[in-house]
Structure formats: C-alpha cells, structure tokens
mmCIF file of C-alpha atoms and ligand atoms in Angstrom:
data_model
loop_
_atom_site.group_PDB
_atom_site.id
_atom_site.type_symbol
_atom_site.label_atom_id
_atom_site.label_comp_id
_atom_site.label_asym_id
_atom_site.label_seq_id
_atom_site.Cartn_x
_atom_site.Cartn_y
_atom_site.Cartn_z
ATOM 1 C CA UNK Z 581 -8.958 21.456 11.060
ATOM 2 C CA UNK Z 582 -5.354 22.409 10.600
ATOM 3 C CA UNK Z 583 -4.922 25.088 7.905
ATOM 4 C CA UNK Z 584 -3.236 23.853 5.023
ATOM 5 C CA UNK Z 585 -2.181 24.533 0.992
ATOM 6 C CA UNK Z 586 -4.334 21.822 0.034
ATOM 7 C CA UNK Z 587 -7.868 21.948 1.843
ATOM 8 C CA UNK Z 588 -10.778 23.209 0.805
ATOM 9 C CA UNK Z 589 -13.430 24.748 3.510
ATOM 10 C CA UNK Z 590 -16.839 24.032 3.194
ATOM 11 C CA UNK Z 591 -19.845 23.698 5.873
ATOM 12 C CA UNK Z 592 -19.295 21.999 9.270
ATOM 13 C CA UNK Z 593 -21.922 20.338 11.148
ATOM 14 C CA UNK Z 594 -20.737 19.134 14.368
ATOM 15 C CA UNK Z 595 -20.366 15.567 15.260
ATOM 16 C CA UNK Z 596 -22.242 15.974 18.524
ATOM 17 C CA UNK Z 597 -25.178 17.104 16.802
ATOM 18 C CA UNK Z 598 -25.419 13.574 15.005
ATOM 19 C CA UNK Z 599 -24.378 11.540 17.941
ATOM 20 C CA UNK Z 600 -22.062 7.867 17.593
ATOM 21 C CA UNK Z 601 -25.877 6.384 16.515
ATOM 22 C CA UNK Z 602 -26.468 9.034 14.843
ATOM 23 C CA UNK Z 603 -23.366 8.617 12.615
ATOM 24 C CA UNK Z 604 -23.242 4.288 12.152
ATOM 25 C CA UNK Z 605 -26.959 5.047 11.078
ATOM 26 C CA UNK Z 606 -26.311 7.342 8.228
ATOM 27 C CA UNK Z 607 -23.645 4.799 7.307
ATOM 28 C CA UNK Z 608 -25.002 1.628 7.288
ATOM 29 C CA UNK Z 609 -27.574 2.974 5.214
ATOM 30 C CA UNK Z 610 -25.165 4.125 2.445
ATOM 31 C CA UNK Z 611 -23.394 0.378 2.510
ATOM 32 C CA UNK Z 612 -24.837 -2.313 0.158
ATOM 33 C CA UNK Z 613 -23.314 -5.982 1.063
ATOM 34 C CA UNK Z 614 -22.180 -7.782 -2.734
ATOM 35 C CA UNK Z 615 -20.018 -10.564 -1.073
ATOM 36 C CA UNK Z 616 -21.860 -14.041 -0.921
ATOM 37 C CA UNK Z 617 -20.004 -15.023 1.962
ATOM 38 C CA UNK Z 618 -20.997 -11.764 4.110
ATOM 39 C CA UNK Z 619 -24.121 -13.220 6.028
ATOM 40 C CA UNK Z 620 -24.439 -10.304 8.085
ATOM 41 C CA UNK Z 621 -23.214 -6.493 8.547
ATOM 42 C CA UNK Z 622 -23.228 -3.725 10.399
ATOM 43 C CA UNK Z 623 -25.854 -3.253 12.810
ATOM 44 C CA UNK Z 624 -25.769 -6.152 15.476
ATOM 45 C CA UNK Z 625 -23.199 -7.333 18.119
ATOM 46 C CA UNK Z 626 -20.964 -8.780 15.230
ATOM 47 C CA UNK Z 627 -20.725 -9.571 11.537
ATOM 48 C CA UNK Z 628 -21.475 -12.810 10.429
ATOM 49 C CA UNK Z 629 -18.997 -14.403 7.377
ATOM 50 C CA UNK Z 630 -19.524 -18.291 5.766
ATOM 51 C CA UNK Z 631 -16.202 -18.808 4.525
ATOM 52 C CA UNK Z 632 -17.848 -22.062 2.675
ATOM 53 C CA UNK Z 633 -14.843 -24.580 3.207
ATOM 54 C CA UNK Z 634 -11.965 -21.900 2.510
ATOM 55 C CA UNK Z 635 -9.135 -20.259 4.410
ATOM 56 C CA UNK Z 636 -9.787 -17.066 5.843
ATOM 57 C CA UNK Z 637 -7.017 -14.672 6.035
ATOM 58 C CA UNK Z 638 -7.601 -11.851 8.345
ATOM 59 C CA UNK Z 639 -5.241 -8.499 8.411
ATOM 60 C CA UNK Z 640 -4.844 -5.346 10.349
ATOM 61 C CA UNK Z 641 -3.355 -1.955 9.515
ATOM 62 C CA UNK Z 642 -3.462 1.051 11.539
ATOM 63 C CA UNK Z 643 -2.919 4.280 10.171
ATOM 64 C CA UNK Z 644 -2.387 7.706 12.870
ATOM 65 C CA UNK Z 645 -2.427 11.600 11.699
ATOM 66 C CA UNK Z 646 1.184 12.897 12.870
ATOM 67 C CA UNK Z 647 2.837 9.132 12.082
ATOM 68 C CA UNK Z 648 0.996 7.736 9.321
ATOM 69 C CA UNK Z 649 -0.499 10.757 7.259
ATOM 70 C CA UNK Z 650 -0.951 14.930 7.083
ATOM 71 C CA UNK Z 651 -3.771 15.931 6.375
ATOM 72 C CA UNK Z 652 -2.532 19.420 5.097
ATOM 73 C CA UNK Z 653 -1.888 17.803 2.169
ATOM 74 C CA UNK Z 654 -4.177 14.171 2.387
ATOM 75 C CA UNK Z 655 -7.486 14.384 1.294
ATOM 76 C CA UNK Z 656 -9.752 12.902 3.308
ATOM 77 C CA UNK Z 657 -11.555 10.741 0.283
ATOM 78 C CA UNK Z 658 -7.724 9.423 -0.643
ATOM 79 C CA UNK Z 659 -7.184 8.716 3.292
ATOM 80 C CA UNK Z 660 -9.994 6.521 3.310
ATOM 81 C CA UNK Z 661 -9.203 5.091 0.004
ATOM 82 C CA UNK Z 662 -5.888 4.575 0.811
ATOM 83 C CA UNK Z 663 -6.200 3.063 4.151
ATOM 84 C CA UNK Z 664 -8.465 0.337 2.788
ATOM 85 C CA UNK Z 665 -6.031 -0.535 -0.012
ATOM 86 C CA UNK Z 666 -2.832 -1.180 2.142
ATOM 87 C CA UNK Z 667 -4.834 -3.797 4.187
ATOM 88 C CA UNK Z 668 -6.070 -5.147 0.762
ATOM 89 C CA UNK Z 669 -2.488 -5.500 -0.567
ATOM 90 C CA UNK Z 670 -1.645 -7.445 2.246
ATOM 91 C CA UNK Z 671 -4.379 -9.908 1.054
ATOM 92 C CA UNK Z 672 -3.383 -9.898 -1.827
ATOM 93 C CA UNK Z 673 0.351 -10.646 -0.728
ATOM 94 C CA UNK Z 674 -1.339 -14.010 0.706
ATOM 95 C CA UNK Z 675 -2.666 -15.248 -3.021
ATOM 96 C CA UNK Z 676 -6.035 -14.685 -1.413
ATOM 97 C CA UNK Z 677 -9.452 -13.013 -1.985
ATOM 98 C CA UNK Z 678 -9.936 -9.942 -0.073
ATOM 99 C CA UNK Z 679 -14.293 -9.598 0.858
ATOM 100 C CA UNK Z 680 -14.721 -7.641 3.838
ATOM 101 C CA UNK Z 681 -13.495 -5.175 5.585
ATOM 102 C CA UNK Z 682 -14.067 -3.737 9.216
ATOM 103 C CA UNK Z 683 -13.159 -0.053 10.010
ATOM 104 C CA UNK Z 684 -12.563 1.231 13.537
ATOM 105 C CA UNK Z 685 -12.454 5.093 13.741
ATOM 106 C CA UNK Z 686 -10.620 7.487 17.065
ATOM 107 C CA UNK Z 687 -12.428 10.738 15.980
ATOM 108 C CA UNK Z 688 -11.315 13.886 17.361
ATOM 109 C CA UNK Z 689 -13.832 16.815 18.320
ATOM 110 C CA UNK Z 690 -12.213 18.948 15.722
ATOM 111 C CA UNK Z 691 -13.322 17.162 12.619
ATOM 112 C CA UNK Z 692 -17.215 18.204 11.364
ATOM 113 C CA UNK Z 693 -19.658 15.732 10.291
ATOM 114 C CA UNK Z 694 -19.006 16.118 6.680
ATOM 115 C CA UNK Z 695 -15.145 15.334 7.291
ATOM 116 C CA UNK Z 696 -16.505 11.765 8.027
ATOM 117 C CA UNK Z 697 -18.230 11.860 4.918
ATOM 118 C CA UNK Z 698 -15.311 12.538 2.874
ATOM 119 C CA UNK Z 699 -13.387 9.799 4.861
ATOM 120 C CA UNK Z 700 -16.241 7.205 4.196
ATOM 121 C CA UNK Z 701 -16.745 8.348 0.875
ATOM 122 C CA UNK Z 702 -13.327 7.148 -0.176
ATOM 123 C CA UNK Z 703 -13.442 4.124 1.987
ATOM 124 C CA UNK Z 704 -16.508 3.296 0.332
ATOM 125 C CA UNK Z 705 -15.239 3.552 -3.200
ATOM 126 C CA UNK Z 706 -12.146 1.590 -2.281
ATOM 127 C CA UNK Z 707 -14.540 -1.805 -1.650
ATOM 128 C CA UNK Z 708 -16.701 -0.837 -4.151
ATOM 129 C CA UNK Z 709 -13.457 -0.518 -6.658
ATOM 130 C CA UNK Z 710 -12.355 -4.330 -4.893
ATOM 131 C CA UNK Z 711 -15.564 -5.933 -4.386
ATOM 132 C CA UNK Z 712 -15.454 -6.088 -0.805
ATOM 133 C CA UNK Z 713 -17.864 -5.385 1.917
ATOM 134 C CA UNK Z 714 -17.817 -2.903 4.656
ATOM 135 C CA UNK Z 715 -19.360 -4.994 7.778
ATOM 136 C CA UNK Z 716 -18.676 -3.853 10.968
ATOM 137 C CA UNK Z 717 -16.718 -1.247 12.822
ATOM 138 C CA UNK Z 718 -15.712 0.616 16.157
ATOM 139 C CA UNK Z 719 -16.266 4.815 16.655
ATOM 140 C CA UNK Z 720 -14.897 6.529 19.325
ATOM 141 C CA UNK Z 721 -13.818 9.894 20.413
ATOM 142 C CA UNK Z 722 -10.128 10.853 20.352
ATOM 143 C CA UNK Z 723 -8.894 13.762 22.344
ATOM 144 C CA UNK Z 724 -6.079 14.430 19.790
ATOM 145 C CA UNK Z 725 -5.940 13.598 16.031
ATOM 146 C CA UNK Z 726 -7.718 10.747 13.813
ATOM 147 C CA UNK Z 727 -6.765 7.128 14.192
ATOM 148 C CA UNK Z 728 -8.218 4.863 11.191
ATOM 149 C CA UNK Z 729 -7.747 0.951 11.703
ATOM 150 C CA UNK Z 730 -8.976 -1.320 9.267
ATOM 151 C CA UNK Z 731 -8.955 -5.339 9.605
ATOM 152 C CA UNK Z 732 -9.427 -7.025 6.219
ATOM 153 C CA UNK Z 733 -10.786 -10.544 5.678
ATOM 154 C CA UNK Z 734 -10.091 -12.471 2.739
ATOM 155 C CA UNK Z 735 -10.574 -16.173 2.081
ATOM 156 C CA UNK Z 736 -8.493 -18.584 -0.223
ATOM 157 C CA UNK Z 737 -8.347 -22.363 -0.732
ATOM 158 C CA UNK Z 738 -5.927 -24.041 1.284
ATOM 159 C CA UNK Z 739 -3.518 -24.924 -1.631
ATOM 160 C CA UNK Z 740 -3.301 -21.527 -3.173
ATOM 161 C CA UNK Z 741 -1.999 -19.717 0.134
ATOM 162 C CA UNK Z 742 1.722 -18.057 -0.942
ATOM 163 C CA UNK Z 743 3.710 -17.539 2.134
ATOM 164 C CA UNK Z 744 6.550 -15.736 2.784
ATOM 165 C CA UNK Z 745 8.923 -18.815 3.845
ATOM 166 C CA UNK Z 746 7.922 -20.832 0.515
ATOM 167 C CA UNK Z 747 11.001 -19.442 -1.279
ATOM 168 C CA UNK Z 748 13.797 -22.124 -2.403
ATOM 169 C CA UNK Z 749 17.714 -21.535 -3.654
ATOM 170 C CA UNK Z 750 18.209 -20.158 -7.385
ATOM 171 C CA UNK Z 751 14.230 -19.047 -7.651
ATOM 172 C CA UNK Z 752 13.826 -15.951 -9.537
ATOM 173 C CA UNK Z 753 13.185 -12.362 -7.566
ATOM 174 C CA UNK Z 754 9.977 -10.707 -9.053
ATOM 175 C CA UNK Z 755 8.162 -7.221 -8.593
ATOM 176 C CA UNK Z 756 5.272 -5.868 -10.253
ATOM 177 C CA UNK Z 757 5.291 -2.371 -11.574
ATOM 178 C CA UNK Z 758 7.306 0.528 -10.541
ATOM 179 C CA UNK Z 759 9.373 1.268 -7.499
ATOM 180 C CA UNK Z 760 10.143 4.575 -5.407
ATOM 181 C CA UNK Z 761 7.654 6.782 -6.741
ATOM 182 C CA UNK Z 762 5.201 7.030 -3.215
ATOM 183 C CA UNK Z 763 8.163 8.267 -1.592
ATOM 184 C CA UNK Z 764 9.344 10.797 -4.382
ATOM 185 C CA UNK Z 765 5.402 11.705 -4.326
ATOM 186 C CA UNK Z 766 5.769 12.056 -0.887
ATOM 187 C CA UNK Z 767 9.159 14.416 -0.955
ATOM 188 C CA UNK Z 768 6.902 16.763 -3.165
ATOM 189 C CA UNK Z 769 4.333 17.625 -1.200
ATOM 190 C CA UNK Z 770 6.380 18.276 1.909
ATOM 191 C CA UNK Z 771 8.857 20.568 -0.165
ATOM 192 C CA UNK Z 772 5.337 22.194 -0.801
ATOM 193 C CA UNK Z 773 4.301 22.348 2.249
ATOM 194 C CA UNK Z 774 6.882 24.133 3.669
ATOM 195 C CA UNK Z 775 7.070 26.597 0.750
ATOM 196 C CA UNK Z 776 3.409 27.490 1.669
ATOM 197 C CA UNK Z 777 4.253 27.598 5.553
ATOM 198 C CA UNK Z 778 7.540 30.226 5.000
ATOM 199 C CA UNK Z 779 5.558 31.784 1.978
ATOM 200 C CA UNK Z 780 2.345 31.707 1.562
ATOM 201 C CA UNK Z 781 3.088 30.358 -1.867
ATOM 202 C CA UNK Z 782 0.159 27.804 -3.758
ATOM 203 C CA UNK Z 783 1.853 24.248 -4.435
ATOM 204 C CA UNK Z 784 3.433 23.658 -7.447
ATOM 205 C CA UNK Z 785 2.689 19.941 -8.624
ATOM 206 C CA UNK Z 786 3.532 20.136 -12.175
ATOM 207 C CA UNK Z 787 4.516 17.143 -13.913
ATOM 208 C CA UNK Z 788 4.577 15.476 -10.666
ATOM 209 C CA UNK Z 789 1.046 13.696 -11.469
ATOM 210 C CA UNK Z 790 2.096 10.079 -11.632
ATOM 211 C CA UNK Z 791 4.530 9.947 -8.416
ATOM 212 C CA UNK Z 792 1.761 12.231 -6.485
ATOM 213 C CA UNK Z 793 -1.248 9.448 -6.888
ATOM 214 C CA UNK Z 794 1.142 6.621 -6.048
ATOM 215 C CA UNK Z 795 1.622 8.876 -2.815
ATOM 216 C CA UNK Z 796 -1.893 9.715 -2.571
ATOM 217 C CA UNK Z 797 -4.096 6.892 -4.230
ATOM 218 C CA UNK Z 798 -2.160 3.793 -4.173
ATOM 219 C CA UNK Z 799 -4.129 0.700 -5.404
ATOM 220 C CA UNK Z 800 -3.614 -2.300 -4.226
ATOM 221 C CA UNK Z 801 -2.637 -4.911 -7.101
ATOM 222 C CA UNK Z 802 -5.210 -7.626 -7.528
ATOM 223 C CA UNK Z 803 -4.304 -7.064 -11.087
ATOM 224 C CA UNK Z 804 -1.394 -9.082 -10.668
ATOM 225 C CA UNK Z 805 -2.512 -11.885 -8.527
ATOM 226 C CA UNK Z 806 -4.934 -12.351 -10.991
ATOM 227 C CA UNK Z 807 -2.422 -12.344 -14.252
ATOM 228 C CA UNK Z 808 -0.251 -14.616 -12.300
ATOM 229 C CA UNK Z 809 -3.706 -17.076 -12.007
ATOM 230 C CA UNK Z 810 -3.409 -16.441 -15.921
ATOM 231 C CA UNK Z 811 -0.305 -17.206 -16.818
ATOM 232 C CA UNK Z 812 -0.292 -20.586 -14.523
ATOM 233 C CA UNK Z 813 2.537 -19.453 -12.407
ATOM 234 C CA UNK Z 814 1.945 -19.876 -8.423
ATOM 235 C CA UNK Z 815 5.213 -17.733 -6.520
ATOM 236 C CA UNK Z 816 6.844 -19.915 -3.815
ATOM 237 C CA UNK Z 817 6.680 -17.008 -1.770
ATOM 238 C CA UNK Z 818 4.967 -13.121 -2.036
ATOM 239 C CA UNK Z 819 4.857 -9.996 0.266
ATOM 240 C CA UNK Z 820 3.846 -6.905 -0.461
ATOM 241 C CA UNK Z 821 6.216 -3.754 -0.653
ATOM 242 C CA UNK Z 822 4.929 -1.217 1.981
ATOM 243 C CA UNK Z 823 8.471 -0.625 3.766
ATOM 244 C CA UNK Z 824 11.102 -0.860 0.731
ATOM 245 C CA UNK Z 825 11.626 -3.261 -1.838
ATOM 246 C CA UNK Z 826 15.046 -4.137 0.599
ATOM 247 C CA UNK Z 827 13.582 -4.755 3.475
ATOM 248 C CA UNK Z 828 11.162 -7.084 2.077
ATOM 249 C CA UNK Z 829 13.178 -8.672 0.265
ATOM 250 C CA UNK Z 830 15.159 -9.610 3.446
ATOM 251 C CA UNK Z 831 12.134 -10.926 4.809
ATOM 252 C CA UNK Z 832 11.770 -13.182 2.708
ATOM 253 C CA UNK Z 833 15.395 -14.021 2.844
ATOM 254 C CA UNK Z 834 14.759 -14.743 6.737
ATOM 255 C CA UNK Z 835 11.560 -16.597 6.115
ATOM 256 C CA UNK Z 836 12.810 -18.517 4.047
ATOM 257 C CA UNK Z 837 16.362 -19.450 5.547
ATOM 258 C CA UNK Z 838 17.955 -17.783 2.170
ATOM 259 C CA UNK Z 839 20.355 -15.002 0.548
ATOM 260 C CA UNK Z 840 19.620 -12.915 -2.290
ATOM 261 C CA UNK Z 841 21.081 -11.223 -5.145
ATOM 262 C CA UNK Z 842 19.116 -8.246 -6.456
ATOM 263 C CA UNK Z 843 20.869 -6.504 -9.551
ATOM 264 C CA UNK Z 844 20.460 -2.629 -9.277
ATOM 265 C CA UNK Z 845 20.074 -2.149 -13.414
ATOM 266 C CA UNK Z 846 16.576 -4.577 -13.325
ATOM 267 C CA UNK Z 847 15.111 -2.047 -10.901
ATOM 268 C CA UNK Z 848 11.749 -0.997 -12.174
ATOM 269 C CA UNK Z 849 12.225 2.888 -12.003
ATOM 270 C CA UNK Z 850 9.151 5.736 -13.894
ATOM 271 C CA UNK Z 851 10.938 8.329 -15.859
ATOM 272 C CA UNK Z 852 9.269 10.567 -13.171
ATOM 273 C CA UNK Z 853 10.712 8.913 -10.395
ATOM 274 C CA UNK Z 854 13.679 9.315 -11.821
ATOM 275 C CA UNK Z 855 13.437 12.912 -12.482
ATOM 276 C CA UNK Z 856 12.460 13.565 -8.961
ATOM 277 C CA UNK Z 857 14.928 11.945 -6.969
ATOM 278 C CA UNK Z 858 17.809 13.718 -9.299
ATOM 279 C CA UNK Z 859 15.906 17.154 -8.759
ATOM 280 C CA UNK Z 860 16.201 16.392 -4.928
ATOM 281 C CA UNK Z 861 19.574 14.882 -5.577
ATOM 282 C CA UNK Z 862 18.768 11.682 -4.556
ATOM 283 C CA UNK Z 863 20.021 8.431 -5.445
ATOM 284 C CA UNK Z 864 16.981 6.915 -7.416
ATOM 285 C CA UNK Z 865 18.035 3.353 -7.124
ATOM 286 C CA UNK Z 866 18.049 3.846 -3.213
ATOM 287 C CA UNK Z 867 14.682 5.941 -3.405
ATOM 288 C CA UNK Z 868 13.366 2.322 -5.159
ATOM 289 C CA UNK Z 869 15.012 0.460 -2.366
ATOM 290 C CA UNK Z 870 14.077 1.862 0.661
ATOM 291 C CA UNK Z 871 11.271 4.142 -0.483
ATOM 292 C CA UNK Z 872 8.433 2.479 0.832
ATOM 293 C CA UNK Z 873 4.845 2.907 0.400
ATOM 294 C CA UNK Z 874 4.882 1.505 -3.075
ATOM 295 C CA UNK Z 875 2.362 -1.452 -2.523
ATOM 296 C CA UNK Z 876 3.270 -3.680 -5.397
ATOM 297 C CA UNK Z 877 3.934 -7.206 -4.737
ATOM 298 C CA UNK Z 878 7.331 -8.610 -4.927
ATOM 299 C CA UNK Z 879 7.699 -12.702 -5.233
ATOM 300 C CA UNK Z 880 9.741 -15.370 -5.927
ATOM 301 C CA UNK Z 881 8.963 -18.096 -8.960
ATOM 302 C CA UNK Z 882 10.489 -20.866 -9.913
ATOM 303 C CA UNK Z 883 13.335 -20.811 -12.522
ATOM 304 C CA UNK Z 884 11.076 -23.317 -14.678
ATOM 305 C CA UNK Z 885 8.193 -20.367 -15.040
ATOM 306 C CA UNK Z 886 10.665 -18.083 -16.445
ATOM 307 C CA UNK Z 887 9.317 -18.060 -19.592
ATOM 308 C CA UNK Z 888 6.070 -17.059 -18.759
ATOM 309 C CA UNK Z 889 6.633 -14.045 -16.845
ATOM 310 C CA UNK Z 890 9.888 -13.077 -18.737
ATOM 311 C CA UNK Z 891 8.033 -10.657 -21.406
ATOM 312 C CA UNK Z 892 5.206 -9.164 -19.328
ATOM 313 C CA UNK Z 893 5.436 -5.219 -19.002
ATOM 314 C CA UNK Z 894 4.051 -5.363 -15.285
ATOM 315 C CA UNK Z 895 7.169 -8.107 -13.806
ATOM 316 C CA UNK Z 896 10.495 -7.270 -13.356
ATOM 317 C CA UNK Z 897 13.058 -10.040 -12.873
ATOM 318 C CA UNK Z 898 15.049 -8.260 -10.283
ATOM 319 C CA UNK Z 899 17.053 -11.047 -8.622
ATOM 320 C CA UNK Z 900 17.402 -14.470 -7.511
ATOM 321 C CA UNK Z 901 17.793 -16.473 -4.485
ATOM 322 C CA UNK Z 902 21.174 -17.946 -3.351
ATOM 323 C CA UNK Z 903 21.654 -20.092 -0.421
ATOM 324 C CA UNK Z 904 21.677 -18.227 3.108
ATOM 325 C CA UNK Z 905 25.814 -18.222 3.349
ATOM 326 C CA UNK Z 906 26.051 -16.383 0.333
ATOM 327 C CA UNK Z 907 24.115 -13.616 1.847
ATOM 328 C CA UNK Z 908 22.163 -10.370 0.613
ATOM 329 C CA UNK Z 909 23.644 -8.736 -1.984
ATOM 330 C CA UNK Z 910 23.327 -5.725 -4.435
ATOM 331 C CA UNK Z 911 24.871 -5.710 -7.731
ATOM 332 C CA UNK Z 912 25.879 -2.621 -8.958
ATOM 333 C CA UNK Z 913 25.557 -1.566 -12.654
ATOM 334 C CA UNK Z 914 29.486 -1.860 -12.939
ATOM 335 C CA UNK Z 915 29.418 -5.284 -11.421
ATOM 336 C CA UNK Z 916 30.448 -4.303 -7.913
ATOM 337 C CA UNK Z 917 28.829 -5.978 -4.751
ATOM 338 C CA UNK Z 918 27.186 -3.793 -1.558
ATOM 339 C CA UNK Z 919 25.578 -5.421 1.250
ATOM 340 C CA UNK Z 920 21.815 -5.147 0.976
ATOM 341 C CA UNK Z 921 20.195 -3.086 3.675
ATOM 342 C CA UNK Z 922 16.768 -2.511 4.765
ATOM 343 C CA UNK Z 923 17.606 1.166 5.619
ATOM 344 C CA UNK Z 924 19.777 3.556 3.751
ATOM 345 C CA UNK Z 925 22.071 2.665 1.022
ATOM 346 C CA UNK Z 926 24.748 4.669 2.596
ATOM 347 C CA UNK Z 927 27.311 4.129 -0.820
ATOM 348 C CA UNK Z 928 25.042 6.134 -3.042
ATOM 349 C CA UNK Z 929 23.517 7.993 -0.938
ATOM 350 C CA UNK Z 930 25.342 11.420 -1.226
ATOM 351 C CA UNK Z 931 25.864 10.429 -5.359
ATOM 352 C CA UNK Z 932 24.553 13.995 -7.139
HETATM 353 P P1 ADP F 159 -21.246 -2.518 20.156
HETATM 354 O O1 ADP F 159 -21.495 -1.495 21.211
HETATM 355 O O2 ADP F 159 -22.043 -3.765 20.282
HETATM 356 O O3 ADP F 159 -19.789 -2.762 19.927
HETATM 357 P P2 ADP F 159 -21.530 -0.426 18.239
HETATM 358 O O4 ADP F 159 -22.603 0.452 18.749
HETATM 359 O O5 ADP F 159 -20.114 -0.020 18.459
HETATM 360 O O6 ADP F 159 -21.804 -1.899 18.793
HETATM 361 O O7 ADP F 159 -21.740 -0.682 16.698
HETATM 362 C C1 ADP F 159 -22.999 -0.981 16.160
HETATM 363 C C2 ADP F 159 -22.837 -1.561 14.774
HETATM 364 O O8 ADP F 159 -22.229 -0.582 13.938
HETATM 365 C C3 ADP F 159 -21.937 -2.780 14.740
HETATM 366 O O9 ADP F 159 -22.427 -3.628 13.738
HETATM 367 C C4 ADP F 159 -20.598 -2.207 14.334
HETATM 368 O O10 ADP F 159 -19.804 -3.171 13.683
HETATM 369 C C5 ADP F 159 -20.996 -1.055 13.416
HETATM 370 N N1 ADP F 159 -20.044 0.057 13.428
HETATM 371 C C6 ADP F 159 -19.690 0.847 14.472
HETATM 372 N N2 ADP F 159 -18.797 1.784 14.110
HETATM 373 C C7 ADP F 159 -18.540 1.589 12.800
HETATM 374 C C8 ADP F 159 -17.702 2.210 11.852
HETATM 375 N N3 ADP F 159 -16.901 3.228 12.157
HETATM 376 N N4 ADP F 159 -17.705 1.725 10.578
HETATM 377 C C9 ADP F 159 -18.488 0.686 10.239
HETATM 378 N N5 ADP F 159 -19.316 0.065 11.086
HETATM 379 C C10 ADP F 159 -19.358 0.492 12.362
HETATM 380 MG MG1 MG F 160 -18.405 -1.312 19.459
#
C-alpha cells in the first residue's frame, strides 16, 4: 500500500493465500443476520428478503480510491464504515427503514488479507450501529486500486414514502444539523498531506476533531427520521445532502416544479467550521453550500408544522419555497439577492 502520514504497518498475509472462498468463508462466519425480514444470506446463489406487505427501497453507491477516497489518510475501518452510511442516508432520505445491505468489492493484488479485515471490520460495525444485515456480495480482483459498491435495501409502508417532488409553494426549507464541516475536514487532511509529502512533517490535527470525523466517520441520520416520527411531522419532500446543501436544494426545486429562497444567516454553521474555512480564507457560508459530503437530511414541511420543529436544536429553518417563476434565490445577511448555484458561489468566494 501507498505510503502515507496516516497508516500504520502491521503483518500482511496475501490474498492469494486465502483464495475468493477462502475470504467469503471467513466472512460469512463473522456476520450474524438480526433483520426479521432477511430470510436468507450470504452463501447461496442469492439472498432471500420477505418484505411482509411493505415497500422496498433499494439504493446503490459506489465509492473508487483516486475519485472517491485516499487512503493515505482514510482508514480502512472508517472506509468501510463510511461507505455503508452514505447508502444508508439515502434510505433514510426516502422516510424508510434501511435492513440489508449487499457489498461488492474490486480488490487489487496490493492490499493483504488483513486490509480486508479492517475494511469489513468497519462495514460490519456500520450495520451493527443501524441494525441492518450484511447478505450478499460480489469479490473480484482489480488490476488497479479498490472499488467498494454497496446496494442498500430498506422497506417502508406505502404512505410514509417522502419523495423528492412532494414539495408545495410557501413550505418551509429544513436541514438537520450542521453544514460544511466534511469538506473543511476534508481541506485539512490534504493541507496535511502535502506538508508530509514536501516535508516529512507528522499531521497536525489539533482542534480539528469535530470537522475531521464528519470527513472521516459520517453517520447517517436515522436520528432524525425518527424525531420527525416523534414530533408528528411527515416532510412533503426529503433528500439527503451528499453534493451541497445548493444543489440539493435545486433538486428539489426541479422535482418539484418550484423556486426557493434560502436565507444565508439561518445556515447551520460549527464554530469549527467556521474557524477553518477563515484559516483557509474561505467563505464559510459557501463551504456550507457547496461543501458536500455532509449527509444530513434537508426537507421541506408544511408551514402548519412550524411549531413543532421551530425550537429543536437539530432543524434549521433555512428557507422556503416560492413558486417556480420566482426562482432560486440566496438572501444575503444585508438583505441582498444572488442567484443560487449548485457550484461555486462566485460573489463570496474571494471574501478574506
Ligand atoms: P456466485 O458465483 O453465485 O455469484 P459468489 O461465489 O460470488 O456466488 O458468492 C457466494 C456467496 O457469498 C453469495 O451469497 C454472495 O452474495 C456472497 N458474497 C460474495 N462476495 C461477498 C462480499 N464481498 N461481501 C459479502 N458477501 C459476499
Ligand atoms: Mg458472484
């Protein structure tokens, strides 16, 4: 493996030694099945899944060393924890249930038996953490780096499905949690990188612990779905932010045949967030924008719910909906108007 500031060596046994049969084997014998509706799991043609009378909602996300991660600075445990959790979020974005998981793996000659281990071991905590099953799976060699994809299934009854076109005029804008602090995680550990590459220098991640584990162990928020189940409030319409808060807002613009108005002083920014994006004289607001990576869920709910989301530490009330001629806008703190764009905020961008 690639030499990096953040890896640790240890032994290597080599994947040929264990064999493809070799290496399901040991797994399937470390996974224990906890979903009722997972009939069967790994170890025949296919899994087998009663969804009992429910929707199913199935999801994909493929993640590729070089595009998707480094793993000079990704752990191997947090790859495989994180790559569950971003199909899990999308789940979640549907209102629904997430249960099982399959994982297909492109493995690369250069990665040791106990590499796998890592990668399983955080896979494995992931549905342990959620409740979800691993049942099934694909291994194969790769003749360059490591390709993880990951289908999630999750079930839901028919009436509780939140789409993304549900969204009507003058509902209110909603995100859970904090915004821009994956990709000001992110920022930090390449600025560390290449200090260690010109210098030789350890990484200095001081202070940074908060933005670094949105970066590196993102969760997926079922915590949410389930307060919204609390507080009685169903969202007209719900995605989850993996590309930028902007561009999924204008999804559900499209989706929805809308506009939106999204005021920049209800962003949810963390102090260290914050921090960050001023020490790398960045505009924080357009770090929360277009950072990506942040994995909270961002929905829209009815102007009669106000009150029961209005006080709750985890929502923001960033926005509304308008009708579609009125367009996507940004409200700046002094009242002004930008266009709302899914890449770049190019007004504050170069703001010190
Ligand atoms: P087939 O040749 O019929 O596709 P495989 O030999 O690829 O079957 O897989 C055997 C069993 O092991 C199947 O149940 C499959 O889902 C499971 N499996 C294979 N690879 C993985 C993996 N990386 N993670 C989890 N399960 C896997
Ligand atoms: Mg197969």
């Amino acid at each position: 493996m690639s030499e990096g500031p953040f890896e640790t060596s240890s032994q290597r046994t080599e994947l040929a030694s264990l064999g493809e049969f070799g290496l399901i084997e040991r797994l399937a014998a470390q996974v224990e099945l906890v979903q009722p509706s997972s009939k069967f799991g790994i170890g025949d043609d296919a899994a087998v899944i009663d969804p009992s009378g429910l929707h199913q909602v199935i999801t994909n996300d493929m993640l590729v060393e070089g595009v998707h991660f480094d793993l000079s600075y990704m752990p191997l445990k947090h790859l495989g924890y994180k790559a569950v959790v971003v199909n899990l979020s999308d789940v979640y974005a549907m209102n629904a249930e997430p249960r099982q998981i399959t994982v297909a793996l492109a493995i690369s000659s250069r990665f040791p038996v106990e590499a796998i281990d890592e990668l399983y071991e955080g896979i494995l905590l992931a549905c342990s953490h959620y409740g979800v099953d691993l049942v099934g799976g694909d291994t194969c060699s790769s003749t360059s780096g490591l390709i993880i994809s990951i289908t999630a299934i999750g079930a839901a009854k028919p009436e509780d499905l939140v789409y993304r076109n549900g969204a009507k005029e003058s509902d209110l804008l909603v995100v859970s949690g904090d915004l821009g602090g994956a990709y000001m995680g992110l920022q930090i550990l390449e600025r560390e990188k290449m200090v260690f590459k010109e210098t030789g220098t350890q990484p200095d991640l001081e202070g940074n612990d908060y933005i670094l584990e949105r970066q590196l162990k993102p969760e997926a928020r079922r915590d949410i779905v389930e307060l919204l189940r609390k507080l009685e409030v169903k969202p007209t319409s719900m995605i989850d932010i993996s590309d930028g808060l902007a561009s999924e807002a204008l999804h559900i613009c499209r989706a929805s045949g809308l506009g939106v108005r999204i005021y920049d002083e209800k962003l949810p920014i963390d102090p260290t967030t914050y921090q960050a994006a001023r020490d790398f004289d960045l505009d924080p607001t357009t770090c929360a924008l277009n950072g990506g990576e942040d994995y909270e869920l961002l929905f829209t709910i009815a102007q009669s719910d106000f009150e029961k989301v209005k006080a709750n530490p985890s929502l923001s009330i960033i926005g509304h909906m308008t009708n579609a001629a009125q367009g996507y806008v940004l409200v700046d703190r002094q009242g002004g108007t930008h266009a709302l764009k899914a890449q770049g905020w190019d007004a504050f961008l170069a703001k010190g």
